């Protein structure tokens, strides 16, 4: 009987792995997709930070061109001053020059403002980039790992199922039938360890007398609460409370 129980334990291990692999065939692609979304979102967020700086730089360059244009205009006006005939005309030119100088002051202010902002943002961007690249690397590694596992799943499953089929041939048909019925009724777990007088399937207490019988491995013993097949822990020292 001990040998049969051991085969049931192996069979349960294989069936649990097969169940896990089946679940992973659905869950891994979803997880990979989720990781990819996160990678994309982080890339976009980082790109937005870069664009913020680019916009400020663009504005600054525009203001530099405005500044140059205003200076050129002042020079032009000054060049025409000798041709001025009336005082009124002269005053108009001077007033135009003053107006342009005011504008130039404003442009200079705006240029300095943007230079300062770009400096601050660029400093922050260095830190953000380091954090982003680190996180991206982590996510890419996880994605690669999952993709590799996903690619191996069909072969792994085939191997596990072949081992299960071989093992099932060695188990007496009536015991195998009981196992399969339990497997179906108990969410894929038919054989569980009785550890510290507790059923590891339903986590209820096992009466001491029954617990002692389990250790002897003389017959199939079912949990009085969940009906699963109880087996002693593989390491003898785990049996004791
Ligand atoms: Zn139980």
Coordinates of N, CA, C and O and ligand atoms in Angstrom, one line a residue, residues 199 201-202 223 225-226, ligand 1:
X199 N -5.1 18.5 7.9 CA -5.2 18.2 6.5 C -4.8 19.4 5.7 O -5.3 20.5 5.9
X201 N -5.3 20.0 2.7 CA -6.3 20.3 1.7 C -7.3 21.3 2.2 O -7.6 22.3 1.6
X202 N -7.9 21.0 3.4 CA -8.9 21.8 3.9 C -8.5 22.5 5.2 O -9.3 23.3 5.7
X223 N -9.7 12.3 4.4 CA -9.9 13.3 5.4 C -11.4 13.3 5.7 O -12.2 13.3 4.9
X225 N -13.2 15.6 6.7 CA -13.8 16.9 6.4 C -14.0 17.1 4.9 O -15.0 17.5 4.4
X226 N -12.9 16.8 4.1 CA -12.9 17.1 2.7 C -12.8 15.9 1.8 O -12.9 16.0 0.6
Ligands
LIG1 ZN1 -9.3 17.8 4.4

